[in-house]
Short mmCIF file of C-alpha atoms in Angstrom, two decimals:
data_model
loop_
_atom_site.label_atom_id
_atom_site.label_comp_id
_atom_site.label_asym_id
_atom_site.label_seq_id
_atom_site.Cartn_x
_atom_site.Cartn_y
_atom_site.Cartn_z
CA MET A 1 -17.18 74.94 -92.33
CA ASN A 2 -13.55 75.54 -91.46
CA LEU A 3 -13.29 72.34 -89.49
CA GLY A 4 -14.54 70.39 -92.55
CA SER A 5 -12.04 72.18 -94.80
CA LEU A 6 -9.19 71.49 -92.32
CA MET A 7 -10.15 67.78 -92.09
CA ARG A 8 -10.27 67.47 -95.85
CA SER A 9 -6.87 69.14 -96.26
CA ALA A 10 -5.39 66.95 -93.48
CA HIS A 11 -6.74 63.81 -95.21
CA ALA A 12 -5.41 65.05 -98.64
CA PHE A 13 -1.88 65.82 -97.21
CA GLY A 14 -1.69 62.41 -95.53
CA ALA A 15 -2.08 63.37 -91.91
CA SER A 16 -2.04 60.46 -89.36
CA PHE A 17 -4.80 61.97 -87.20
CA PHE A 18 -6.87 65.04 -86.45
CA PHE A 19 -7.75 66.56 -83.10
CA THR A 20 -9.92 69.23 -81.53
CA ILE A 21 -9.88 70.88 -78.12
CA ASP A 22 -13.15 71.92 -76.51
CA PRO A 23 -14.97 71.68 -79.89
CA ASP A 24 -18.21 73.43 -80.63
CA PHE A 25 -19.20 72.17 -84.12
CA ASN A 26 -22.14 70.78 -85.96
CA PRO A 27 -21.26 67.34 -87.49
CA LYS A 28 -23.64 67.99 -90.40
CA GLU A 29 -21.86 71.20 -91.33
CA VAL A 30 -18.56 69.43 -91.19
CA LYS A 31 -19.83 66.74 -93.51
CA LEU A 32 -21.07 69.34 -96.02
CA SER A 33 -17.71 70.96 -96.35
CA ASP A 34 -15.64 67.71 -96.28
CA THR A 35 -16.38 65.92 -99.52
CA SER A 36 -13.37 63.57 -99.06
CA ASP A 37 -15.15 61.88 -96.09
CA ALA A 38 -12.07 62.40 -93.93
CA ALA A 39 -13.99 61.58 -90.77
CA LYS A 40 -14.20 58.01 -91.91
CA ASN A 41 -10.55 57.79 -93.02
CA LEU A 42 -8.71 59.85 -90.46
CA PRO A 43 -8.89 59.24 -86.70
CA LEU A 44 -10.46 62.21 -84.82
CA TYR A 45 -9.53 62.77 -81.23
CA THR A 46 -11.52 65.27 -79.16
CA PHE A 47 -10.07 66.66 -75.91
CA PRO A 48 -12.28 68.64 -73.50
CA THR A 49 -9.40 70.93 -72.24
CA VAL A 50 -5.95 71.91 -73.10
CA GLY A 51 -4.67 70.04 -70.04
CA SER A 52 -6.26 66.78 -71.30
CA LEU A 53 -4.44 67.04 -74.71
CA THR A 54 -2.33 63.89 -75.20
CA LEU A 55 -0.13 63.34 -78.19
CA PRO A 56 1.84 60.28 -79.33
CA ARG A 57 5.30 59.84 -77.88
CA GLU A 58 7.96 62.03 -79.45
CA CYS A 59 5.31 64.11 -81.23
CA ARG A 60 5.99 67.82 -81.09
CA LEU A 61 3.15 70.34 -80.75
CA VAL A 62 3.42 73.30 -83.11
CA GLY A 63 1.12 76.30 -82.64
CA VAL A 64 0.14 78.45 -85.67
CA GLU A 65 -0.40 81.92 -84.43
CA LEU A 66 0.46 85.53 -85.24
CA THR A 67 2.73 86.33 -82.32
CA ASP A 68 5.77 88.63 -82.23
CA ASP A 69 8.11 85.79 -81.33
CA ALA A 70 6.69 83.15 -83.69
CA VAL A 71 9.01 81.72 -86.39
CA ASP A 72 8.12 82.69 -89.97
CA LEU A 73 6.80 79.59 -91.69
CA PRO A 74 9.18 79.77 -94.67
CA SER A 75 12.21 79.49 -92.39
CA PHE A 76 10.72 76.91 -90.04
CA HIS A 77 12.21 73.39 -89.81
CA HIS A 78 9.26 71.07 -89.35
CA PRO A 79 9.72 68.22 -86.86
CA HIS A 80 9.32 64.81 -88.36
CA ASN A 81 6.72 63.93 -85.75
CA ALA A 82 4.48 66.95 -85.23
CA ALA A 83 0.90 67.91 -84.56
CA TYR A 84 -0.20 71.38 -85.50
CA VAL A 85 -2.77 73.46 -83.65
CA LEU A 86 -4.61 76.44 -84.98
CA GLY A 87 -6.87 78.88 -83.15
CA PRO A 88 -10.57 79.49 -83.85
CA GLU A 89 -11.58 81.71 -86.76
CA ARG A 90 -12.20 84.89 -84.75
CA GLY A 91 -9.82 84.26 -81.95
CA SER A 92 -6.38 83.18 -80.99
CA LEU A 93 -4.62 80.22 -79.29
CA SER A 94 -5.09 80.54 -75.52
CA PRO A 95 -2.00 81.44 -73.41
CA GLU A 96 -2.32 78.04 -71.82
CA LEU A 97 -2.14 76.39 -75.29
CA ILE A 98 0.74 78.47 -76.47
CA GLU A 99 2.63 77.42 -73.35
CA ARG A 100 2.05 73.75 -74.28
CA CYS A 101 3.49 74.26 -77.75
CA ASP A 102 7.05 73.24 -78.43
CA GLN A 103 7.21 75.86 -81.14
CA VAL A 104 4.97 78.54 -82.65
CA VAL A 105 5.03 79.55 -86.29
CA LYS A 106 3.33 82.23 -88.22
CA ILE A 107 2.43 82.73 -91.89
CA PRO A 108 4.06 86.02 -92.85
CA THR A 109 1.09 87.96 -94.36
CA LYS A 110 -0.24 91.48 -94.05
CA PHE A 111 -3.18 90.16 -92.00
CA CYS A 112 -4.47 86.84 -90.81
CA VAL A 113 -5.98 84.45 -93.38
CA ASN A 114 -8.96 82.08 -92.94
CA VAL A 115 -8.08 79.23 -90.52
CA GLY A 116 -8.79 76.55 -93.20
CA VAL A 117 -6.46 78.33 -95.55
CA ALA A 118 -3.85 78.73 -92.90
CA GLY A 119 -3.97 74.99 -92.05
CA ALA A 120 -3.61 74.00 -95.81
CA ILE A 121 -0.63 76.39 -96.18
CA VAL A 122 1.09 74.85 -93.13
CA MET A 123 0.48 71.34 -94.36
CA TYR A 124 1.72 72.15 -97.81
CA ASP A 125 4.92 73.76 -96.37
CA ARG A 126 5.51 70.71 -94.22
CA MET A 127 5.24 68.42 -97.20
CA ARG A 128 7.59 70.65 -99.33
CA SER A 129 10.17 71.07 -96.56
CA LEU A 130 10.43 67.40 -95.64
CA GLY A 131 11.46 66.53 -99.24
CA ARG A 132 8.35 65.00 -100.76
CA PHE A 133 8.93 66.81 -104.03
CA ALA A 134 11.84 67.66 -106.32
CA PRO A 135 13.49 71.07 -105.67
CA ARG A 136 12.19 74.12 -107.43
CA ALA A 137 13.77 75.00 -110.78
CA VAL A 138 16.60 77.49 -110.87
CA GLY A 139 16.34 78.47 -114.53
CA SER A 140 13.82 80.75 -116.06
CA LEU A 141 11.78 78.00 -117.78
CA GLY A 142 10.27 76.85 -114.54
CA GLY A 143 10.46 73.02 -115.04
CA PRO A 144 10.89 70.80 -112.03
CA GLY A 145 14.34 69.76 -110.84
CA GLU A 146 15.34 66.22 -110.09
CA LYS A 147 13.96 64.60 -106.94
CA PRO A 148 16.77 64.06 -104.36
CA PRO A 149 17.86 60.46 -103.73
CA HIS A 150 16.41 58.63 -100.73
CA VAL A 151 18.90 59.00 -97.77
CA SER A 152 17.17 57.43 -94.77
CA GLY A 153 19.31 54.28 -94.89
CA GLY A 154 19.86 51.21 -96.94
CA PRO A 155 17.93 47.95 -96.98
CA VAL A 156 17.95 45.80 -93.86
CA LEU A 157 19.34 42.38 -94.60
CA ARG A 158 18.29 39.52 -92.30
CA ARG A 159 20.03 36.17 -92.12
CA ARG A 160 18.02 33.02 -91.80
CA LYS A 161 18.64 30.97 -88.70
CA THR A 162 19.81 27.48 -89.65
#
């Protein structure tokens, strides 16, 4: 059920792809918990082992795990090109997988949350921190602030060859 929830959240938050490592899931159960039909709209890559995991060029692997040296999610600067990996519901990321991660983050809570919830929290934090929304209001009324201007560069002007 968590896999379907994670796939649905990934689809909703605009992920480019979804991957699993050494999966053990029932496709019918995934379909029941994923009402967005993410499997038809989001590429799914399955890797048999951690060693076989291949990511797009310049893509950083970010582990989500409760470790002492993990960065608290609210202070984490998300890479522009990143893939996030979460452990199983009743387990952790393997030492081999943590070693593969470029960074490890944790959600600062009293105890661990459901893996589907954790994935959604991380995806939402990524979207917020990369500037997809206006900043939060400073005043007591709680209305939204103004969305920051686009700063990735101006238009590209091309001259015609004559």
